[in-house]
Every structure is written in structure tokens, then in C-alpha cells.
């Protein structure tokens, strides 16, 4: 607990600049995607070209963020739209996942965006729908100056190991637990 | 660890709608303010009037977010600009803090904004610069339909108790620790 205002910058001396960073937002709490969209604002304000690739279509699907992002000139791909979640035909969803990753890989390797957001990519890794070794290799070998943010629960240890900065969003309490419905404008 | 894709919505049945919510983003990790700005995007996309009040001016001061926020029609007050951090004259900074809180209180009580972001307000509470009882009472008695997001480390227990949803951003690893400088476009 900080009880008095800080008087000095607590960051270490002798820092070096990295050409680009890999960030991971994981955990069971809110704010993994939202904070990626907040960083997107920063990057847009800095004049960067930004790409957002969304891997999962869910109840929290970021329709509002997509609308504003596009207005701001962000290239936006809603890649999770094709999932059927049909247990009778699991191969279809694996194909959709592989095609989504192929698109993301192409965007990263093209090197035209200084920020690439891989929103909710961790689920595809956890479910084994896309190959983690290939994802790690593409991130590691990315063109200089391409920053990446990966979001989603249960980020694999290898991805955490590769990342520069990893934040866990932990749910301390949630309105759902008190029986309150998700709220448009706040939750989605 | 989720090892198979979910087939059902895990949220409880019989949810009720709340007229508005109080969210808290706390913890030592990144993303507390960024995710508030992400929610701001959602609210703007939903057609809401949004206010952001920033209580601390720091190295991470959100110049880019402010620029884009204003472009999007967000009312934005950078209230922490007046702090001197002068140990020889601590009363000055207390006065700045009290004036900043008076502004925030007026914005909340006016009820004209459906989302009010109180960015980094927790520090002023922790340092005793503004009265927690008054802040809690203003939040509790806010006009119906005014949603609030409070951000900052070390959120007081009373604020966590009042909030509907609280997320702790935990730093798992940080580029600083590897000697990498904060990066414009990503960190500020």
C-alpha cells in the first residue's frame, strides 16, 4: 500500500529501447480485450497503422469497438464469425480457426502494421485448433517494429515466456455474481 | 484450464438489469486505464455521452487517448496537471486534489454523462487527499443511469465493497524488468 505520493520514478536506470514488444492480457477478469482497444487508441494517436483480428465471436463481441476502430482507420477482421460450435462437426470449426490464423500470420509477416491485436487467440491455442509452435515462431520472427497484443484466458506458458509484458486480469468480484445482467455500453 | 470449447453460456439464469454499474480497475499491472478507455469506446459507439476525469499527471499521461477521445466527442478533464509534487508545500497539492474531486462530483451529480471515468482516483484516496466517505456517498447517490469506472492501484476496501465489478490487473512480467524502456504508442 503506497501511503505517500511517490517522488521518484521507480523504473530502473539504463533502459534500452526494443524495436517492438509482445504483450499478453490473460486471466479470468474483465478488461483483456478492452485494454487492447485502449492501447489501439494510443497507437492510432501516435500515427501508427493498426490491425485487429478477432478470433472468437461471443456475447461480448466488440461491435462498438469495431465501428469506432474502423472510423479511426484501423484494419479490422472479425475472423470468428464462421464458427458453428457444432459438436457434430468439429472439423469445420478447426478449419475456420486455421484460416483465421493464416490470415493473422499474413498480416504479421507483411509488416505493414505497427500494432497487431490478436484478440482472444489463446482459446484457439488451448483447444488445439491452431499449432502453438507455429504461432510462437511467427511472433518470434515478426518483422522489426511490429508490436503484438495477444488476449484471452489461460495463455499458454510458452506464450507467456516469449512475451515482454504479461498482465493477468483477475476477477475480484463481478456484477454477474450479484445477479446483474451484462450491460450494453459497458460490457459489450 | 478450459480444454474444450464451451457449449453453453456459463452465466447465471434469472439476471436482472441494473440502471448503472460501478466498475473498479486496480492492481499493480498494466491496463487499468487502458481498459477504461476501451469501455469508453463501447459507450461512445452505443451513443452515450462520456466524461473522463484524469486525476494524476504521470509519465504515462494519456495524451493520445485524450486526443482521440475528444475527437469522438468525449468530455475530458486533465485535472492532475496542477500537481507540483513539492514536498516543501504539500498543502498546494491537497488543494488541487480537492478541486479535482469537486469537479468530478459536479459532473457525476449533473447526471448528463452515462459513463464517467475517474482515472487514477484511488491514489488521492490512499494519500488522504480527498475524503473517502464523501466519494463513496457521491457514488452511492449518483443519478440513475450514471455508470462509473474508477482506476488506480490499491483501491480501498470500501470502494471495492461498493463496486459491482472489480478487476485486479496483476503484473506477471513486465518489459521494464528486462531493461526495456516504455514505448510510445504502446505504453503512453
Short mmCIF file of C-alpha atoms in Angstrom, two decimals:
data_model
loop_
_atom_site.label_atom_id
_atom_site.label_comp_id
_atom_site.label_asym_id
_atom_site.label_seq_id
_atom_site.Cartn_x
_atom_site.Cartn_y
_atom_site.Cartn_z
CA UNK A 1 0.00 0.00 0.00
CA UNK A 2 1.50 3.32 -1.07
CA UNK A 3 0.76 5.80 1.66
CA UNK A 4 2.66 8.81 0.47
CA UNK A 5 2.94 10.21 -3.05
CA UNK A 6 6.00 8.95 -4.96
CA UNK A 7 8.78 11.47 -5.52
CA UNK A 8 10.96 9.48 -7.86
CA UNK A 9 10.48 7.41 -10.97
CA UNK A 10 10.75 3.81 -9.68
CA UNK A 11 11.78 2.42 -13.06
CA UNK A 12 15.28 1.01 -13.46
CA UNK A 13 18.08 3.08 -14.96
CA UNK A 14 19.90 2.20 -18.15
CA UNK A 15 16.89 1.01 -20.08
CA UNK A 16 17.18 0.09 -23.73
CA UNK A 17 14.58 0.56 -26.44
CA UNK A 18 13.05 -2.52 -28.01
CA UNK A 19 12.14 -2.32 -31.70
CA UNK A 20 8.78 -3.83 -30.76
CA UNK A 21 7.04 -5.63 -27.93
CA UNK A 22 4.78 -8.62 -27.39
CA UNK A 23 2.06 -8.06 -24.78
CA UNK A 24 -0.26 -10.69 -23.35
CA UNK A 25 -3.51 -9.95 -21.48
CA UNK A 26 -4.82 -13.06 -19.79
CA UNK A 27 -6.81 -14.16 -16.70
CA UNK A 28 -10.48 -14.66 -15.83
CA UNK A 29 -11.31 -10.99 -15.28
CA UNK A 30 -12.66 -8.20 -17.45
CA UNK A 31 -10.51 -5.86 -19.48
CA UNK A 32 -8.32 -8.18 -21.55
CA UNK A 33 -9.75 -7.03 -24.87
CA UNK A 34 -10.81 -3.58 -23.63
CA UNK A 35 -7.28 -2.69 -22.64
CA UNK A 36 -6.01 -3.89 -26.02
CA UNK A 37 -8.50 -1.49 -27.58
CA UNK A 38 -7.25 1.23 -25.24
CA UNK A 39 -3.68 0.62 -26.48
CA UNK A 40 -5.10 0.70 -30.02
CA UNK A 41 -6.21 4.31 -29.30
CA UNK A 42 -2.70 5.21 -28.21
CA UNK A 43 -1.20 3.65 -31.31
CA UNK A 44 -3.68 5.42 -33.59
CA UNK A 45 -2.91 8.72 -31.84
CA UNK A 46 0.81 8.08 -32.44
CA UNK A 47 0.05 7.77 -36.16
CA UNK A 48 0.57 4.00 -36.32
CA UNK A 49 -1.17 1.66 -38.72
CA UNK A 50 -3.11 -0.82 -36.57
CA UNK A 51 -4.70 -4.20 -37.30
CA UNK A 52 -7.22 -6.01 -35.08
CA UNK A 53 -8.00 -9.67 -35.70
CA UNK A 54 -10.76 -11.14 -33.56
CA UNK A 55 -10.73 -14.91 -33.22
CA UNK A 56 -13.91 -15.56 -31.24
CA UNK A 57 -17.45 -14.37 -31.79
CA UNK A 58 -19.16 -14.24 -28.41
CA UNK A 59 -21.86 -12.44 -26.47
CA UNK A 60 -19.26 -9.78 -25.80
CA UNK A 61 -18.44 -9.41 -29.49
CA UNK A 62 -16.94 -5.98 -29.88
CA UNK A 63 -19.36 -4.46 -32.35
CA UNK A 64 -18.99 -0.98 -30.86
CA UNK A 65 -15.21 -1.11 -30.73
CA UNK A 66 -15.13 -2.36 -34.32
CA UNK A 67 -17.32 0.51 -35.51
CA UNK A 68 -15.17 3.15 -33.80
CA UNK A 69 -11.94 1.36 -34.74
CA UNK A 70 -12.88 1.40 -38.41
CA UNK A 71 -13.80 5.10 -38.13
CA UNK A 72 -10.29 5.69 -36.80
CA UNK A 73 -8.72 3.87 -39.75
CA UNK A 74 -7.95 0.57 -38.00
CA UNK A 75 -7.93 -2.53 -40.24
CA UNK A 76 -10.34 -4.92 -38.55
CA UNK A 77 -11.06 -8.60 -39.24
CA UNK A 78 -13.84 -10.43 -37.40
CA UNK A 79 -12.43 -13.89 -38.04
CA UNK A 80 -14.52 -15.81 -35.50
CA UNK A 81 -17.76 -15.24 -37.35
CA UNK A 82 -17.55 -18.57 -39.14
CA UNK A 83 -17.57 -20.82 -36.06
CA UNK A 84 -20.61 -23.07 -35.77
CA UNK A 85 -19.82 -24.56 -32.29
CA UNK A 86 -21.40 -27.71 -33.73
CA UNK A 87 -20.15 -30.72 -31.76
CA UNK A 88 -21.37 -32.99 -34.55
CA UNK A 89 -18.94 -31.39 -36.96
CA UNK A 90 -15.82 -30.29 -35.06
CA UNK A 91 -13.65 -30.29 -38.17
CA UNK A 92 -15.48 -27.30 -39.60
CA UNK A 93 -14.53 -25.07 -36.68
CA UNK A 94 -10.92 -26.26 -36.79
CA UNK A 95 -10.81 -25.23 -40.44
CA UNK A 96 -12.23 -21.81 -39.60
CA UNK A 97 -9.60 -21.45 -36.86
CA UNK A 98 -6.76 -22.43 -39.19
CA UNK A 99 -7.95 -19.99 -41.85
CA UNK A 100 -8.18 -17.23 -39.23
CA UNK A 101 -4.63 -17.91 -38.08
CA UNK A 102 -3.39 -17.99 -41.68
CA UNK A 103 -4.84 -14.51 -42.13
CA UNK A 104 -3.22 -13.25 -38.92
CA UNK A 105 0.10 -14.76 -39.93
CA UNK A 106 -0.07 -12.99 -43.31
CA UNK A 107 -0.86 -9.65 -41.65
CA UNK A 108 2.07 -10.02 -39.21
CA UNK A 109 4.55 -11.16 -41.86
CA UNK A 110 3.54 -8.35 -44.25
CA UNK A 111 4.91 -5.93 -41.64
CA UNK A 112 2.60 -3.11 -42.68
CA UNK A 113 1.03 -2.62 -39.23
CA UNK A 114 2.99 -1.37 -36.22
CA UNK A 115 0.39 -2.84 -33.88
CA UNK A 116 -1.40 -6.15 -34.46
CA UNK A 117 -4.05 -7.19 -31.90
CA UNK A 118 -4.74 -10.95 -31.83
CA UNK A 119 -7.93 -10.77 -29.81
CA UNK A 120 -8.88 -13.98 -27.96
CA UNK A 121 -6.30 -16.04 -29.83
CA UNK A 122 -5.44 -18.01 -26.66
CA UNK A 123 -8.63 -20.08 -26.87
CA UNK A 124 -7.65 -21.46 -30.26
CA UNK A 125 -4.29 -22.46 -28.78
CA UNK A 126 -5.85 -24.04 -25.67
CA UNK A 127 -8.29 -26.08 -27.73
CA UNK A 128 -5.52 -27.25 -30.05
CA UNK A 129 -7.17 -25.70 -33.08
CA UNK A 130 -4.01 -23.91 -34.20
CA UNK A 131 -0.42 -25.07 -33.68
CA UNK A 132 1.32 -23.24 -30.83
CA UNK A 133 4.81 -23.88 -32.20
CA UNK A 134 3.94 -22.14 -35.45
CA UNK A 135 2.31 -19.21 -33.64
CA UNK A 136 5.37 -18.76 -31.40
CA UNK A 137 7.71 -18.93 -34.37
CA UNK A 138 5.74 -16.33 -36.35
CA UNK A 139 5.69 -13.99 -33.33
CA UNK A 140 9.41 -14.51 -32.70
CA UNK A 141 10.35 -13.93 -36.35
CA UNK A 142 7.98 -10.97 -36.86
CA UNK A 143 9.26 -8.03 -38.88
CA UNK A 144 11.08 -5.43 -36.80
CA UNK A 145 8.75 -2.80 -35.40
CA UNK A 146 5.60 -4.95 -35.40
CA UNK A 147 4.12 -4.91 -31.88
CA UNK A 148 1.67 -7.66 -30.95
CA UNK A 149 -1.00 -7.94 -28.26
CA UNK A 150 -2.48 -11.38 -27.59
CA UNK A 151 -5.60 -11.61 -25.42
CA UNK A 152 -7.66 -14.40 -23.86
CA UNK A 153 -7.87 -16.64 -20.80
CA UNK A 154 -5.35 -19.35 -19.99
CA UNK A 155 -2.47 -18.01 -22.09
CA UNK A 156 -0.10 -20.95 -22.62
CA UNK A 157 3.17 -20.84 -20.67
CA UNK A 158 5.23 -20.77 -23.87
CA UNK A 159 3.43 -17.61 -24.99
CA UNK A 160 3.98 -16.01 -21.57
CA UNK A 161 7.63 -16.99 -21.82
CA UNK A 162 8.01 -15.27 -25.19
CA UNK A 163 6.12 -12.09 -24.26
CA UNK A 164 7.76 -8.93 -22.96
CA UNK A 165 4.85 -7.84 -20.78
CA UNK A 166 2.12 -10.08 -19.39
CA UNK A 167 -0.82 -8.88 -17.35
CA UNK A 168 -3.33 -11.12 -15.63
CA UNK A 169 -6.79 -9.62 -15.30
CA UNK A 170 -8.20 -11.22 -12.14
CA UNK A 171 -11.86 -11.06 -11.27
CA UNK A 172 -12.20 -9.82 -7.68
CA UNK A 173 -15.95 -9.51 -7.95
CA UNK A 174 -18.37 -9.39 -10.84
CA UNK A 175 -21.87 -7.96 -11.22
CA UNK A 176 -22.97 -11.36 -12.61
CA UNK A 177 -22.35 -12.85 -9.17
CA UNK A 178 -24.95 -10.46 -7.74
CA UNK A 179 -27.38 -11.47 -10.48
CA UNK A 180 -26.87 -8.42 -12.68
CA UNK A 181 -27.11 -8.82 -16.44
CA UNK A 182 -24.31 -7.75 -18.82
CA UNK A 183 -24.86 -4.13 -19.77
CA UNK A 184 -24.73 -2.75 -23.27
CA UNK A 185 -22.32 0.22 -23.44
CA UNK A 186 -20.24 -1.25 -20.61
CA UNK A 187 -19.84 -5.00 -21.13
CA UNK A 188 -20.43 -5.18 -24.88
CA UNK B 1 -7.73 -24.64 -17.90
CA UNK B 2 -10.51 -24.90 -20.45
CA UNK B 3 -9.58 -27.72 -22.73
CA UNK B 4 -12.67 -27.92 -24.87
CA UNK B 5 -14.73 -25.13 -26.36
CA UNK B 6 -17.71 -24.08 -24.19
CA UNK B 7 -21.14 -25.12 -25.46
CA UNK B 8 -23.28 -23.20 -23.02
CA UNK B 9 -23.40 -19.71 -21.62
CA UNK B 10 -21.94 -20.13 -18.10
CA UNK B 11 -23.69 -17.04 -16.74
CA UNK B 12 -26.41 -17.50 -14.09
CA UNK B 13 -30.08 -17.54 -15.06
CA UNK B 14 -32.62 -15.01 -13.85
CA UNK B 15 -30.40 -11.97 -14.14
CA UNK B 16 -31.78 -8.51 -13.52
CA UNK B 17 -30.73 -5.30 -15.23
CA UNK B 18 -29.03 -2.64 -13.14
CA UNK B 19 -29.74 1.00 -14.04
CA UNK B 20 -25.99 1.60 -13.86
CA UNK B 21 -22.80 -0.02 -12.63
CA UNK B 22 -19.68 0.91 -10.71
CA UNK B 23 -16.50 -0.72 -12.02
CA UNK B 24 -13.08 -0.66 -10.39
CA UNK B 25 -9.79 -1.47 -12.16
CA UNK B 26 -6.99 -1.88 -9.64
CA UNK B 27 -3.73 -3.80 -9.12
CA UNK B 28 -0.05 -3.28 -9.99
CA UNK B 29 -0.31 -4.37 -13.63
CA UNK B 30 -0.88 -2.58 -16.92
CA UNK B 31 -4.29 -1.97 -18.41
CA UNK B 32 -6.25 -0.27 -15.63
CA UNK B 33 -6.68 2.99 -17.54
CA UNK B 34 -6.41 1.42 -21.00
CA UNK B 35 -9.36 -0.86 -20.37
CA UNK B 36 -11.38 2.10 -19.08
CA UNK B 37 -10.62 3.79 -22.40
CA UNK B 38 -11.69 0.61 -24.20
CA UNK B 39 -15.03 0.72 -22.37
CA UNK B 40 -15.22 4.40 -23.32
CA UNK B 41 -15.14 3.28 -26.98
CA UNK B 42 -18.06 0.92 -26.36
CA UNK B 43 -20.05 3.63 -24.64
CA UNK B 44 -19.37 6.11 -27.44
CA UNK B 45 -20.42 3.51 -30.00
CA UNK B 46 -23.66 2.99 -28.03
CA UNK B 47 -24.36 6.72 -28.38
CA UNK B 48 -23.62 7.57 -24.74
CA UNK B 49 -22.29 10.89 -23.51
CA UNK B 50 -18.98 10.11 -21.78
CA UNK B 51 -16.78 12.07 -19.36
CA UNK B 52 -13.17 11.27 -18.48
CA UNK B 53 -11.56 12.96 -15.49
CA UNK B 54 -7.87 12.24 -15.00
CA UNK B 55 -6.55 12.78 -11.51
CA UNK B 56 -2.83 12.16 -11.94
CA UNK B 57 -0.36 13.54 -14.45
CA UNK B 58 2.39 11.00 -14.93
CA UNK B 59 4.89 9.70 -17.46
CA UNK B 60 2.03 7.62 -18.79
CA UNK B 61 -0.26 10.63 -19.16
CA UNK B 62 -2.78 9.70 -21.78
CA UNK B 63 -2.16 12.39 -24.36
CA UNK B 64 -3.05 10.12 -27.25
CA UNK B 65 -6.20 8.79 -25.65
CA UNK B 66 -7.26 12.33 -24.80
CA UNK B 67 -6.76 13.47 -28.39
CA UNK B 68 -8.81 10.60 -29.82
CA UNK B 69 -11.38 10.81 -27.01
CA UNK B 70 -12.01 14.47 -27.77
CA UNK B 71 -12.29 13.66 -31.49
CA UNK B 72 -15.01 11.17 -30.55
CA UNK B 73 -16.91 13.79 -28.54
CA UNK B 74 -15.82 12.68 -25.06
CA UNK B 75 -15.70 15.45 -22.42
CA UNK B 76 -12.20 15.24 -20.99
CA UNK B 77 -10.65 16.96 -17.97
CA UNK B 78 -6.93 16.59 -17.20
CA UNK B 79 -7.28 17.53 -13.54
CA UNK B 80 -3.88 16.34 -12.35
CA UNK B 81 -1.98 18.96 -14.30
CA UNK B 82 -1.78 21.31 -11.34
CA UNK B 83 0.15 19.00 -9.00
CA UNK B 84 3.63 20.26 -8.09
CA UNK B 85 4.79 17.17 -6.08
CA UNK B 86 6.62 19.73 -3.96
CA UNK B 87 7.32 18.23 -0.51
CA UNK B 88 8.01 21.72 0.81
CA UNK B 89 4.44 22.74 0.08
CA UNK B 90 2.15 19.71 0.46
CA UNK B 91 -0.95 21.83 1.02
CA UNK B 92 -0.91 23.04 -2.56
CA UNK B 93 -1.32 19.54 -3.96
CA UNK B 94 -4.10 18.75 -1.47
CA UNK B 95 -5.91 21.81 -2.71
CA UNK B 96 -5.50 20.70 -6.33
CA UNK B 97 -6.82 17.26 -5.39
CA UNK B 98 -9.85 18.68 -3.61
CA UNK B 99 -10.65 20.96 -6.54
CA UNK B 100 -10.33 17.99 -8.92
CA UNK B 101 -12.72 15.92 -6.82
CA UNK B 102 -15.18 18.85 -6.61
CA UNK B 103 -15.20 18.92 -10.41
CA UNK B 104 -15.77 15.16 -10.63
CA UNK B 105 -18.55 15.34 -8.05
CA UNK B 106 -20.28 18.09 -10.04
CA UNK B 107 -20.04 16.05 -13.27
CA UNK B 108 -21.49 12.95 -11.58
CA UNK B 109 -24.29 14.83 -9.82
CA UNK B 110 -25.26 16.69 -13.01
CA UNK B 111 -26.20 13.30 -14.45
CA UNK B 112 -25.54 14.35 -18.03
CA UNK B 113 -22.99 11.60 -18.77
CA UNK B 114 -23.92 7.92 -18.86
CA UNK B 115 -20.28 6.95 -18.31
CA UNK B 116 -17.89 8.84 -16.04
CA UNK B 117 -14.29 7.59 -15.86
CA UNK B 118 -12.45 8.64 -12.68
CA UNK B 119 -8.97 7.78 -13.87
CA UNK B 120 -6.38 7.15 -11.14
CA UNK B 121 -8.66 8.49 -8.41
CA UNK B 122 -7.52 5.77 -5.98
CA UNK B 123 -4.19 7.47 -5.34
CA UNK B 124 -5.91 10.60 -4.00
CA UNK B 125 -7.90 8.37 -1.64
CA UNK B 126 -4.86 6.40 -0.50
CA UNK B 127 -2.87 9.54 0.22
CA UNK B 128 -5.79 11.01 2.16
CA UNK B 129 -6.04 13.98 -0.17
CA UNK B 130 -9.78 13.57 -0.71
CA UNK B 131 -12.31 12.18 1.80
CA UNK B 132 -13.27 8.59 1.06
CA UNK B 133 -16.62 8.84 2.87
CA UNK B 134 -17.71 11.69 0.63
CA UNK B 135 -16.55 9.89 -2.52
CA UNK B 136 -18.46 6.74 -1.55
CA UNK B 137 -21.59 8.74 -0.76
CA UNK B 138 -21.49 10.59 -4.10
CA UNK B 139 -21.03 7.29 -5.97
CA UNK B 140 -23.82 5.63 -3.99
CA UNK B 141 -26.24 8.54 -4.51
CA UNK B 142 -25.37 9.10 -8.17
CA UNK B 143 -28.20 9.85 -10.60
CA UNK B 144 -29.79 6.73 -12.04
CA UNK B 145 -28.12 5.63 -15.24
CA UNK B 146 -24.69 7.13 -14.49
CA UNK B 147 -22.07 4.38 -14.78
CA UNK B 148 -18.70 4.97 -13.12
CA UNK B 149 -15.25 3.47 -13.65
CA UNK B 150 -12.59 4.12 -11.00
CA UNK B 151 -8.98 3.20 -11.79
CA UNK B 152 -5.71 3.08 -9.88
CA UNK B 153 -3.60 0.86 -7.62
CA UNK B 154 -4.58 -0.06 -4.08
CA UNK B 155 -8.31 0.60 -4.40
CA UNK B 156 -9.62 0.99 -0.82
CA UNK B 157 -11.69 -1.88 0.53
CA UNK B 158 -14.75 0.34 0.96
CA UNK B 159 -14.66 1.24 -2.74
CA UNK B 160 -14.31 -2.45 -3.68
CA UNK B 161 -17.24 -3.18 -1.39
CA UNK B 162 -19.44 -0.63 -3.14
CA UNK B 163 -18.48 -1.58 -6.70
CA UNK B 164 -20.42 -4.06 -8.85
CA UNK B 165 -17.41 -5.34 -10.78
CA UNK B 166 -13.79 -5.20 -9.65
CA UNK B 167 -10.85 -6.38 -11.70
CA UNK B 168 -7.29 -6.62 -10.46
CA UNK B 169 -4.66 -6.14 -13.14
CA UNK B 170 -1.70 -8.22 -11.94
CA UNK B 171 1.73 -7.85 -13.43
CA UNK B 172 3.02 -11.32 -14.36
CA UNK B 173 6.05 -9.93 -16.14
CA UNK B 174 6.97 -6.52 -17.44
CA UNK B 175 9.37 -5.37 -20.14
CA UNK B 176 10.91 -2.95 -17.59
CA UNK B 177 12.19 -5.94 -15.67
CA UNK B 178 14.19 -6.97 -18.73
CA UNK B 179 15.55 -3.44 -19.00
CA UNK B 180 13.26 -2.30 -21.81
CA UNK B 181 12.16 1.31 -21.91
CA UNK B 182 8.46 2.34 -22.02
CA UNK B 183 7.40 2.57 -25.62
CA UNK B 184 5.48 5.43 -27.19
CA UNK B 185 2.36 4.11 -28.94
CA UNK B 186 2.15 1.16 -26.54
CA UNK B 187 2.84 2.36 -23.01
CA UNK B 188 1.94 6.04 -23.39
#
